[in-house]
CSV table of C-alpha atoms and ligand atoms in Angstrom, one decimal:
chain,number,residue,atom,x,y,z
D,217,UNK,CA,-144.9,66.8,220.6
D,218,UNK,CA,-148.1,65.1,221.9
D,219,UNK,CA,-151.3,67.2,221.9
D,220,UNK,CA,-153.7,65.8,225.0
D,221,UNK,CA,-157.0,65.9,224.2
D,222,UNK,CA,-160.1,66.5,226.6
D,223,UNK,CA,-161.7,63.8,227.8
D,224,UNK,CA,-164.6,64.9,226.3
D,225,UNK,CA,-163.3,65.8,223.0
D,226,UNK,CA,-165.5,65.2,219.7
D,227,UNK,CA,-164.4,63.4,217.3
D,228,UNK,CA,-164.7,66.3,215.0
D,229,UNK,CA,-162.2,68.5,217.2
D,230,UNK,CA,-159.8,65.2,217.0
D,231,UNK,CA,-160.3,65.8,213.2
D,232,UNK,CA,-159.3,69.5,212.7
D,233,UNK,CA,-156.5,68.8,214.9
D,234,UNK,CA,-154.9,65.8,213.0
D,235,UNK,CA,-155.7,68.4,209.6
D,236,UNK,CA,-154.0,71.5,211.2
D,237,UNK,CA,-151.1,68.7,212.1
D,238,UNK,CA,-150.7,67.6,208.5
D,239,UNK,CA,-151.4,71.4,206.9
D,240,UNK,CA,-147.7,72.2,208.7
D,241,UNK,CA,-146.2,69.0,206.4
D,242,UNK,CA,-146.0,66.7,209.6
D,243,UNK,CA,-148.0,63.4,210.4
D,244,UNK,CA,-150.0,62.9,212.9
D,245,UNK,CA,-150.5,59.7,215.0
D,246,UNK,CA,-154.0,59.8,217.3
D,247,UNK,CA,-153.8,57.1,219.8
D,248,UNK,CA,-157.1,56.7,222.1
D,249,UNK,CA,-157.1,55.5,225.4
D,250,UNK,CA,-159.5,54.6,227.7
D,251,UNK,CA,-160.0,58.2,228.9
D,252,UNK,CA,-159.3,60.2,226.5
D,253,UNK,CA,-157.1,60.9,222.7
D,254,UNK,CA,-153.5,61.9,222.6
D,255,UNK,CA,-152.1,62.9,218.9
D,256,UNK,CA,-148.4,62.2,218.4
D,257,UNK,CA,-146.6,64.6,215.5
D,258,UNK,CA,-144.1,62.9,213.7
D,259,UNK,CA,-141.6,63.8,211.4
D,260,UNK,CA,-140.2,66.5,212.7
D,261,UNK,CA,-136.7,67.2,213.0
D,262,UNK,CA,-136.7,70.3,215.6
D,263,UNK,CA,-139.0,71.0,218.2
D,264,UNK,CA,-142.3,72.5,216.7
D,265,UNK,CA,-144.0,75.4,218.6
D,266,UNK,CA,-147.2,74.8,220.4
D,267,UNK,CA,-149.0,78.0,220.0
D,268,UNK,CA,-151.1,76.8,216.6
D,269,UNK,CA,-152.5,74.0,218.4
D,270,UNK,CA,-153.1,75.2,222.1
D,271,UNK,CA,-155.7,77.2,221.6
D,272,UNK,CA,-158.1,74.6,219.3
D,273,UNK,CA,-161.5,73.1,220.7
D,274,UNK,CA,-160.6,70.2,222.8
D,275,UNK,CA,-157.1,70.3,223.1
D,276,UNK,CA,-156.4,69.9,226.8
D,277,UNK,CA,-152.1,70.3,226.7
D,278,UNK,CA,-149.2,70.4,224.3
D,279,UNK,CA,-146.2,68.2,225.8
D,280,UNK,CA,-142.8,68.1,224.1
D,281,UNK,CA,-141.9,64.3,224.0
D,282,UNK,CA,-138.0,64.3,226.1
D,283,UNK,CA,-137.3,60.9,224.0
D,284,UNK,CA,-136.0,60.2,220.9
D,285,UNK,CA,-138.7,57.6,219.5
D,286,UNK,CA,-142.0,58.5,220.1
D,287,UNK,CA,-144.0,56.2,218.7
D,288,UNK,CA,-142.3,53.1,220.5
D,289,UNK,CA,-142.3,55.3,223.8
D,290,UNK,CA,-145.0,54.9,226.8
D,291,UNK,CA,-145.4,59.0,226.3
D,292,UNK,CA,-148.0,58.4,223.8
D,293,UNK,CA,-149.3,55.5,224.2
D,294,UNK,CA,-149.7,53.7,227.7
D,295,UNK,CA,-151.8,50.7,227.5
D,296,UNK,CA,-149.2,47.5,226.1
D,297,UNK,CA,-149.3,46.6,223.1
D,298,UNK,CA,-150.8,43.1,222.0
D,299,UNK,CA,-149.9,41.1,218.9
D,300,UNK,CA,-153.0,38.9,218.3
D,301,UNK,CA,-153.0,36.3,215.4
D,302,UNK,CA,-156.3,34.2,216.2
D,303,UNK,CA,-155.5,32.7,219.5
D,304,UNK,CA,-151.7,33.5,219.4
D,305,UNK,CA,-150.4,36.6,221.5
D,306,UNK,CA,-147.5,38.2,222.5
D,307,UNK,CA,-148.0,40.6,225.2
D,308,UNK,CA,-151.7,39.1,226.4
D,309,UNK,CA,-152.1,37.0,229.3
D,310,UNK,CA,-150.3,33.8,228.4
D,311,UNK,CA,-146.4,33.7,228.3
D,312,UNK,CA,-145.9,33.3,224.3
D,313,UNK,CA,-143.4,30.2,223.8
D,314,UNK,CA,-142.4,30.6,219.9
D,315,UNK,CA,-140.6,27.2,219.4
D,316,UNK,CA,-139.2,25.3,216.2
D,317,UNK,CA,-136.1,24.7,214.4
D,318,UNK,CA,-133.2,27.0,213.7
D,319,UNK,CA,-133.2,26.8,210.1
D,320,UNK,CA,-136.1,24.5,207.9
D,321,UNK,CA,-133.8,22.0,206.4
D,322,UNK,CA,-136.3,19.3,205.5
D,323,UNK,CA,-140.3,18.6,205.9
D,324,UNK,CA,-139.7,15.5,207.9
D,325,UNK,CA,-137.2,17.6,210.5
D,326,UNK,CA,-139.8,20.4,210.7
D,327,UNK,CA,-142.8,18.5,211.1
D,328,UNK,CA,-141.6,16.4,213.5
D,329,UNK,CA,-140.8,19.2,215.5
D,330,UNK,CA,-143.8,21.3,215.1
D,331,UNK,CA,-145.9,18.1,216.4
D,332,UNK,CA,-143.8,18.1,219.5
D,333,UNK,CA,-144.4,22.0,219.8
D,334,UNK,CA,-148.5,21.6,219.3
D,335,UNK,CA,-148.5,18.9,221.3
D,336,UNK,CA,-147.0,21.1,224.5
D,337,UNK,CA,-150.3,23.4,223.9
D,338,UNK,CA,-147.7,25.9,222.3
D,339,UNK,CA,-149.3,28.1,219.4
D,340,UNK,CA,-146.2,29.7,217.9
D,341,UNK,CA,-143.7,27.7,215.9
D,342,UNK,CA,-140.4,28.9,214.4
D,343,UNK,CA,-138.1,28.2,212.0
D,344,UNK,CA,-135.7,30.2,209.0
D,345,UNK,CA,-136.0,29.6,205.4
D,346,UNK,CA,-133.7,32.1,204.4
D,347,UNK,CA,-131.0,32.1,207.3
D,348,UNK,CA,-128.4,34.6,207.8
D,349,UNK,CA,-124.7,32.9,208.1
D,350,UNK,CA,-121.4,34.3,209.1
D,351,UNK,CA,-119.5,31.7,206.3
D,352,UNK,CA,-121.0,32.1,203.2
D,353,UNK,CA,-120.5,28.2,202.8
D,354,UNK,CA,-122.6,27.4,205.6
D,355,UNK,CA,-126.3,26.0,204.8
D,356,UNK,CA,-128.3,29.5,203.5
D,357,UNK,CA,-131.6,27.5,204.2
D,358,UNK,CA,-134.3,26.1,201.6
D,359,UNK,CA,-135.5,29.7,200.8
D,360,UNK,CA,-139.2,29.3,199.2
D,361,UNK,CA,-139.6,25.6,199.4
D,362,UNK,CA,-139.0,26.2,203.5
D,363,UNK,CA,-141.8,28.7,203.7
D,364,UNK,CA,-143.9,26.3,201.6
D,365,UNK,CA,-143.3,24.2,204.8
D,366,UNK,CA,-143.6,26.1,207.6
D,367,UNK,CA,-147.3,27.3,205.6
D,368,UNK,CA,-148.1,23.4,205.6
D,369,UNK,CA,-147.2,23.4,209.4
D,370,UNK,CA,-149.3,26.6,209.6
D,371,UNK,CA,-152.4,24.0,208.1
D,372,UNK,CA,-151.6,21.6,209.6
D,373,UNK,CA,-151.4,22.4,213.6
D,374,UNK,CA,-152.7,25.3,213.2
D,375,UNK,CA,-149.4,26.9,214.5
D,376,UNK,CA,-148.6,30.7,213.9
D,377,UNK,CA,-145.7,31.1,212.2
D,378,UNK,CA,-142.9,33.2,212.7
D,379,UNK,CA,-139.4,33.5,210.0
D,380,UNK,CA,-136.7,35.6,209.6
D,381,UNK,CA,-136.6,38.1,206.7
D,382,UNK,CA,-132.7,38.8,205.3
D,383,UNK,CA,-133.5,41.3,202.6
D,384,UNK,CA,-136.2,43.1,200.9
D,385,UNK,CA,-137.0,40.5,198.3
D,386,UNK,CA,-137.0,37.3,201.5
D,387,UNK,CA,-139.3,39.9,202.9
D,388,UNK,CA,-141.9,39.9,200.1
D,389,UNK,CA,-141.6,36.5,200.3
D,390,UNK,CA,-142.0,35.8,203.9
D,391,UNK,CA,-144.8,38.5,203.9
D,392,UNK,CA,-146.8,36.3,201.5
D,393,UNK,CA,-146.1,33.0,203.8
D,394,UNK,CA,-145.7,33.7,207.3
D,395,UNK,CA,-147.8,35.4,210.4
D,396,UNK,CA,-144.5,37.1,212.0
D,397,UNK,CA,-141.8,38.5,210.3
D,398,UNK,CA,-138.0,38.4,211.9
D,399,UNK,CA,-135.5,40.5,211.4
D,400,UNK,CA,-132.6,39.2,213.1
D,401,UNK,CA,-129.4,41.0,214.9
D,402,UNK,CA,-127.3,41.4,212.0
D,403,UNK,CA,-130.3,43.4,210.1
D,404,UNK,CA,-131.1,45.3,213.5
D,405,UNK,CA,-129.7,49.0,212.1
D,406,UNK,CA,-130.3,48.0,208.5
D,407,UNK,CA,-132.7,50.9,208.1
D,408,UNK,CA,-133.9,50.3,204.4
D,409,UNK,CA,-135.0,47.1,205.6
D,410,UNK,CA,-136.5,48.3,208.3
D,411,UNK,CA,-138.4,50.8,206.3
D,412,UNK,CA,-139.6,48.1,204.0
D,413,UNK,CA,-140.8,46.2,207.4
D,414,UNK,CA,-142.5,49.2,208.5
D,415,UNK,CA,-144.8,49.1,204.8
D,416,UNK,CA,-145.3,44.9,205.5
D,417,UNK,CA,-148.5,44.0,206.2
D,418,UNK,CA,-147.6,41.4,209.2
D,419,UNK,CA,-145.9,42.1,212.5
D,420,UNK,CA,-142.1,42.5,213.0
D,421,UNK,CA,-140.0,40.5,215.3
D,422,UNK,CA,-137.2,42.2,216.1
D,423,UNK,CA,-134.2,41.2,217.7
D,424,UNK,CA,-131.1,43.2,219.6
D,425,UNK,CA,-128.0,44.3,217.6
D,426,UNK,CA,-125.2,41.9,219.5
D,427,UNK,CA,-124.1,45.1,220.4
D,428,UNK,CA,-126.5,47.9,220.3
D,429,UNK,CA,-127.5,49.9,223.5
D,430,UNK,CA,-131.4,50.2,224.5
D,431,UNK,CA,-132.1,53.5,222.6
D,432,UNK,CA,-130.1,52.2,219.3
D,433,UNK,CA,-132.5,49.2,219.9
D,434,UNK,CA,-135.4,51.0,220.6
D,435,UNK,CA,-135.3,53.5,217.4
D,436,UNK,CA,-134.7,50.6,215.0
D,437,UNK,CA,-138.7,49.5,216.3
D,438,UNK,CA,-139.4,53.1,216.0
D,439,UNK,CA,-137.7,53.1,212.2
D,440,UNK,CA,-140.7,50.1,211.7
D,441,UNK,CA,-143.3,51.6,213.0
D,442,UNK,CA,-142.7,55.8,211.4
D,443,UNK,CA,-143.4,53.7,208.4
D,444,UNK,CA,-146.8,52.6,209.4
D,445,UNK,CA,-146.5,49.1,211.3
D,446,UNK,CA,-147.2,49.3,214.7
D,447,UNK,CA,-146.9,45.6,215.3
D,448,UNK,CA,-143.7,45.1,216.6
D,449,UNK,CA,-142.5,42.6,219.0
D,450,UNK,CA,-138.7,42.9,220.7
D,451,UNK,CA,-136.6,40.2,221.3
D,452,UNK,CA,-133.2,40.1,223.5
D,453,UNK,CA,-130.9,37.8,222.0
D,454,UNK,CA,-127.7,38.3,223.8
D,455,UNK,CA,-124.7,40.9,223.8
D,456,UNK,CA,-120.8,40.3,222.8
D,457,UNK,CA,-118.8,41.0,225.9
D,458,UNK,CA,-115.3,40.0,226.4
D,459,UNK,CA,-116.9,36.6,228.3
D,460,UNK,CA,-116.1,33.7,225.8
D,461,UNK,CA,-117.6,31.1,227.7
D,462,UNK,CA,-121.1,31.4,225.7
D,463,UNK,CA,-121.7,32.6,222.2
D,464,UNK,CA,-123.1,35.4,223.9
D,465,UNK,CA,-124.3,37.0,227.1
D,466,UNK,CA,-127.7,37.2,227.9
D,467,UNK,CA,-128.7,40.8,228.6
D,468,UNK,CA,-131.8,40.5,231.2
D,469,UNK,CA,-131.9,43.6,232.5
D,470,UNK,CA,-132.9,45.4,229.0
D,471,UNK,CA,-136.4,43.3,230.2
D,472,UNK,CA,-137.9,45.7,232.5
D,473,UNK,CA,-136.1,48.3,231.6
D,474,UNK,CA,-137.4,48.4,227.8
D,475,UNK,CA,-140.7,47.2,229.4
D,476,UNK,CA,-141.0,50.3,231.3
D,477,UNK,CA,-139.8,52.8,228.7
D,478,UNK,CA,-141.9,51.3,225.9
D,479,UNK,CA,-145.6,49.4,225.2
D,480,UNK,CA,-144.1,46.7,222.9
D,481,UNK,CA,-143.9,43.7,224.2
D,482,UNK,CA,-140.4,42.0,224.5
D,483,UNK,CA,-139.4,38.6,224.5
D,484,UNK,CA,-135.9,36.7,225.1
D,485,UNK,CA,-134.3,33.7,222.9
D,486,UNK,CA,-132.5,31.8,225.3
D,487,UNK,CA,-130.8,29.8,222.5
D,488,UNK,CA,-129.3,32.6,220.4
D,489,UNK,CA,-128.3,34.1,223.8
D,490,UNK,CA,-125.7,31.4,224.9
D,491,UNK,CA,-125.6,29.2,221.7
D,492,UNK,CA,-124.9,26.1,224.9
D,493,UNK,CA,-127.9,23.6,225.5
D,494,UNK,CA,-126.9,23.1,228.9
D,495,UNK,CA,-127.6,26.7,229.8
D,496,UNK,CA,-130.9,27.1,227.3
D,497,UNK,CA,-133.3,26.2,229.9
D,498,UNK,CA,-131.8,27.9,233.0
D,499,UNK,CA,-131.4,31.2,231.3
D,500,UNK,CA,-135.0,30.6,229.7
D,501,UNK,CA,-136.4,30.7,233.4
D,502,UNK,CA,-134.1,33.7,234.2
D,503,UNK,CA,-136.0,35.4,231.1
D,504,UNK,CA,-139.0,34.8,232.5
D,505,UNK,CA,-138.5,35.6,236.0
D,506,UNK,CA,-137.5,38.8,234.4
D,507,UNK,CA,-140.9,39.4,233.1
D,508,UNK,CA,-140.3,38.2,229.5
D,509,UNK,CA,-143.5,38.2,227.6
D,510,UNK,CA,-142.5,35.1,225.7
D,511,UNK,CA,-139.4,33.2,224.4
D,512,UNK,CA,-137.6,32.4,221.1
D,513,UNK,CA,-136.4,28.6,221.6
D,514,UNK,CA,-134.6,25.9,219.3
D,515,UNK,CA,-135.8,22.5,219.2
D,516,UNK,CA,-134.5,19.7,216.7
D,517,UNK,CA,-135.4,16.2,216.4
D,518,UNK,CA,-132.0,15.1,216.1
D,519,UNK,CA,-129.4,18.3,217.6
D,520,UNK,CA,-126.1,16.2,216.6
D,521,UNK,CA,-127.1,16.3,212.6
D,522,UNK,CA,-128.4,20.2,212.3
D,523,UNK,CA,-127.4,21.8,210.0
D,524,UNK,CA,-127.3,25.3,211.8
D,525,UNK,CA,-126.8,26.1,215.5
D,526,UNK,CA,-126.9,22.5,216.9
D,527,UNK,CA,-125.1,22.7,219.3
D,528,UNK,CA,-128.1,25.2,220.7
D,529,UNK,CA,-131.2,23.1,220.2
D,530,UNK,CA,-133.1,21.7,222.8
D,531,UNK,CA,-134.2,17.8,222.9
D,532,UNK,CA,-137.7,17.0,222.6
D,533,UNK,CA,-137.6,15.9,226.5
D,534,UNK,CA,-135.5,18.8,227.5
D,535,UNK,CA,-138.2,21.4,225.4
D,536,UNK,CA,-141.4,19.4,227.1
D,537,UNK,CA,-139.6,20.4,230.4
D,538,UNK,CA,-138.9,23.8,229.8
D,539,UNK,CA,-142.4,24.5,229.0
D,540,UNK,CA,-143.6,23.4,231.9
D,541,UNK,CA,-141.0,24.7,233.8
D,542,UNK,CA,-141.5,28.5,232.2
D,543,UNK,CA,-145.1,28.4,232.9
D,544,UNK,CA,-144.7,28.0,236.7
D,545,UNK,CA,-142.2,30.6,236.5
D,546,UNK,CA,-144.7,32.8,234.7
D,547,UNK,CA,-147.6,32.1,236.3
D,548,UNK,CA,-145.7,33.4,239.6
D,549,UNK,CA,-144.8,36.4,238.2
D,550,UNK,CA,-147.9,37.8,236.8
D,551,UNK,CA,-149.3,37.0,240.9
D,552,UNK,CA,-146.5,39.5,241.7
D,553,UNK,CA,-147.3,42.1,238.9
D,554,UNK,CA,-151.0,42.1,239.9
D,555,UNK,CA,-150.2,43.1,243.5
D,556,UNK,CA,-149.2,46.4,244.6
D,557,UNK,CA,-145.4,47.3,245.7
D,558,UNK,CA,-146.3,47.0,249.4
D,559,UNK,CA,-148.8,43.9,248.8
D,560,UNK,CA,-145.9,42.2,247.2
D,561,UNK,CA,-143.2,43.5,249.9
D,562,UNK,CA,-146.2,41.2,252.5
D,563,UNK,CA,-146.0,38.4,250.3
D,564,UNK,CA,-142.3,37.9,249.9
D,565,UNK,CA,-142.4,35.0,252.3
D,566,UNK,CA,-142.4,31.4,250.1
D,567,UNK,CA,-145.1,30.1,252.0
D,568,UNK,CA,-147.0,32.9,250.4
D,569,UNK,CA,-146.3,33.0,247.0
D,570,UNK,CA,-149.6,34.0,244.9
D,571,UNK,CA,-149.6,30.7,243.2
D,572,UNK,CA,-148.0,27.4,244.2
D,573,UNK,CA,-145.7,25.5,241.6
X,720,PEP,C1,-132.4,33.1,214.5
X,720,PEP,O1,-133.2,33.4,215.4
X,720,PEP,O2,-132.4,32.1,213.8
X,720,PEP,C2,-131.2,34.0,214.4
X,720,PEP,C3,-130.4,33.9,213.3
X,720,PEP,O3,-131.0,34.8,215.4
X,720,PEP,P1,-130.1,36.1,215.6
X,720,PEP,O4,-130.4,37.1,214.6
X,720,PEP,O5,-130.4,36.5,217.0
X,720,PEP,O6,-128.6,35.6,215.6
X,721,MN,MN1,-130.0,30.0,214.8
C-alpha cells in the first residue's frame, strides 16, 4: 500500500506516519517528489487495511499497489532513477556506453582497450574478473589480480568501472574494487545473492534471465532493492528462442515496456544478445532507437585470441564507429521524447527530424 501525503505535509506528520508503519512490524519506504511525499509499506504478504492510517495528519490517500514489486514500480516513485558516479550516469541525459573486454585476461589486453574506450569520450569501462562459464574448463578469469586491474584502469582514465559478481564472496570482493556490480543472467533468480546485492554498498547491474518474463525480471531488481539498494540498473541481454542463428535473440520490446512500468533505468548488451560481431553494431542502434539508456558492449584488441566470447567482440575501428553511430541515434530520440505525441506525429517527416545526423 502507498500512503499519499498532502502536499503540505510536515515533516513531523511524515514521521508518525513512517512510526505507525513500523509499530504494525512492516517497513516503510518514504519517497519525496517534487510535490509532495508518498510512503511505500513493505513486507507485507496480504493486503493491510487502510483504516489506521487514513485518518492521520497529512495523509491525503491510502492506494493498494495492483503490482507485485513495489519498490521497482512507477506507483511509488515517478521521477527516473539516476545512477551517478562523478560524471558517469545511467539514466541522465547522456546515452551511457559501458565498454571493455569480456573477461580481464591480462593488463596489457585491458589497458589497451580501456585507452581506446577513454579515448571515444566514453566514461564506463567493463570487463569480468570472475566470469561465469558453461564448461568448467573454460578460462574462470584472473579473479583478484583482474580487479587489481580494472582499479588501475579506474586511476588511470579515470573510467568507472563495472564487473560481474558470481557469488557472495566475488561480491565482497568486487564491492571493495569496483563502482558497478553485475550480476549476470545465470544469477538473475539467485535470490541469496540478490539479497547480499541488496546489503552492497555500490549499484547493481542486472541482467535478464535468458529466459525470464518482465515481472520474473522485474522482482529479481525488486529482491535488490527490499534489501536496501536502490541503485539498480537493468540490462536486456537476449532471450533463448527456438532461432539458432544467434546465441540469442535480442528482446527490444522489454525497452519501453519495462521503461514505462518501472523508474530504473535499462540498458541493452548487444554482444551478449547475438554473441555475432556482424550483428553487434546493428542491433546496438536497434537498442537505442528503442530508447535504451545505455549499452553493455565487448571490445578486444585482438577478437581472434580471446579467451571468452571472441567471436562477440568488436574491433577497435568497428567500436569507434558504433559510438558515433549510437550517439546520432540517441541524440534523435531524446528530440522525439521531448515533444509531445501530437508534436511528434508533425514532425515525422525526415526533413524535420529534431536533430540532423
Ligand atoms: C557478461 O556480461 O560478461 C556476461 C557473462 O553476460 P551474461 O550474464 O548476459 O551472459
Ligand atoms: Mn561475455
Amino acid at each position: 500500500m502507498l500512503i499519499v501525503m498532502n502536499p503540505d505535509a510536515t515533516a513531523g506528520q511524515i514521521q508518525r506516519v513512517i512510526r505507525k508503519i513500523e509499530s504494525i512490524g512492516m517497513k516503510a519506504h518514504p519517497s519525496c517528489g517534487t510535490n509532495r511525499t508518498v510512503i511505500g509499506i513493505i513486507g507485507n504478504s496480504e493486503p493491510i487495511d487502510p483504516s489506521p492510517f487514513i485518518d492521520l495528519l497529512g495523509v491525503a490517500e491510502c492506494v493498494r499497489v495492483t503490482k507485485p514489486y513495489k519498490l521497482v514500480g512507477r506507483e511509488l516513485k515517478q521521477d527516473k532513477t539516476v545512477i551517478r558516479i562523478g560524471k558517469a550516469e545511467i539514466g541522465g541525459d547522456e546515452l551511457a556506453i559501458i565498454a571493455g573486454v569480456c573477461a580481464v585476461e591480462s593488463r596489457e589486453q585491458t589497458m589497451l582497450t580501456a585507452q581506446i574506450v577513454a579515448e571515444m569520450g566514453c566514461r564506463w569501462f567493463r570487463g569480468g574478473a570472475f566470469k561465469p562459464r558453461t564448461s568448467p574448463y573454460a578460462f574462470q578469469g584472473l579473479g583478484e589480480e583482474g580487479l587489481k586491474i580494472l582499479s588501475d584502469v579506474r586511476d588511470q582514465f579515470g573510467l568507472s568501472i563495472v564487473t560481474e559478481a558470481v557469488d557472495e564472496a566475488a561480491l565482497d570482493l568486487c564491492e571493495k574494487y569496483a563502482d558497478v556490480i553485475q550480476i549476470g543472467t545465470r544469477n538473475m533468480q539467485n535470490f541469496c545473492l540478490l539479497k547480499r546485492a541488496g546489503r552492497a554498498r555500490k549499484p547493481i547491474l542486472l541482467k535478464r534471465g535468458m529466459s525470464a518474463t518482465l515481472e520474473e525480471f522485474l522482482l529479481a531488481a525488486e529482491y535488490i532493492m527490499a534489501e536496501g539498494n536502490h541503485h539498480v540498473i537493468l540490462c536486456e541481454r537476449g532471450v533463448r528462442t527456438f532461432g539458432n542463428h544467434a546465441r540469442f535473440t535480442p528482446d527490444l520490446s522489454i525497452i519501453p515496456l519495462a521503461q514505462n512500468l518501472s523508474h530504473l533505468p535499462i540498458i541493452f548488451d548487444p554482444s551478449h544478445s547475438t554473441g555475432r560481431r556482424e550483428t553487434v553494431i546493428p542491433m546496438a542502434r536497434a537498442g537505442v532507437a528503442a530508447g535504451a539508456d545505455g549499452l553493455l558492449v565487448d571490445v578486444h584488441p585482438y577478437p581472434e585470441l580471446a579467451l571468452c566470447d571472441g567471436p562477440q567482440a568488436l574491433f577497435f575501428d568497428s567500436f569507434r564507429k558504433m559510438v558515433d553511430e549510437v550517439r546520432a541515434i540517441d541524440q534523435i530520440v531524446r528530440g522525439y521524447q521531448a515533444l509531445s505525441l501530437d508534436q511528434a506525429e508533425d514532425h515525422c517527416l525526415p526533413q524535420r527530424l529534431p536533430v540532423s545526423i
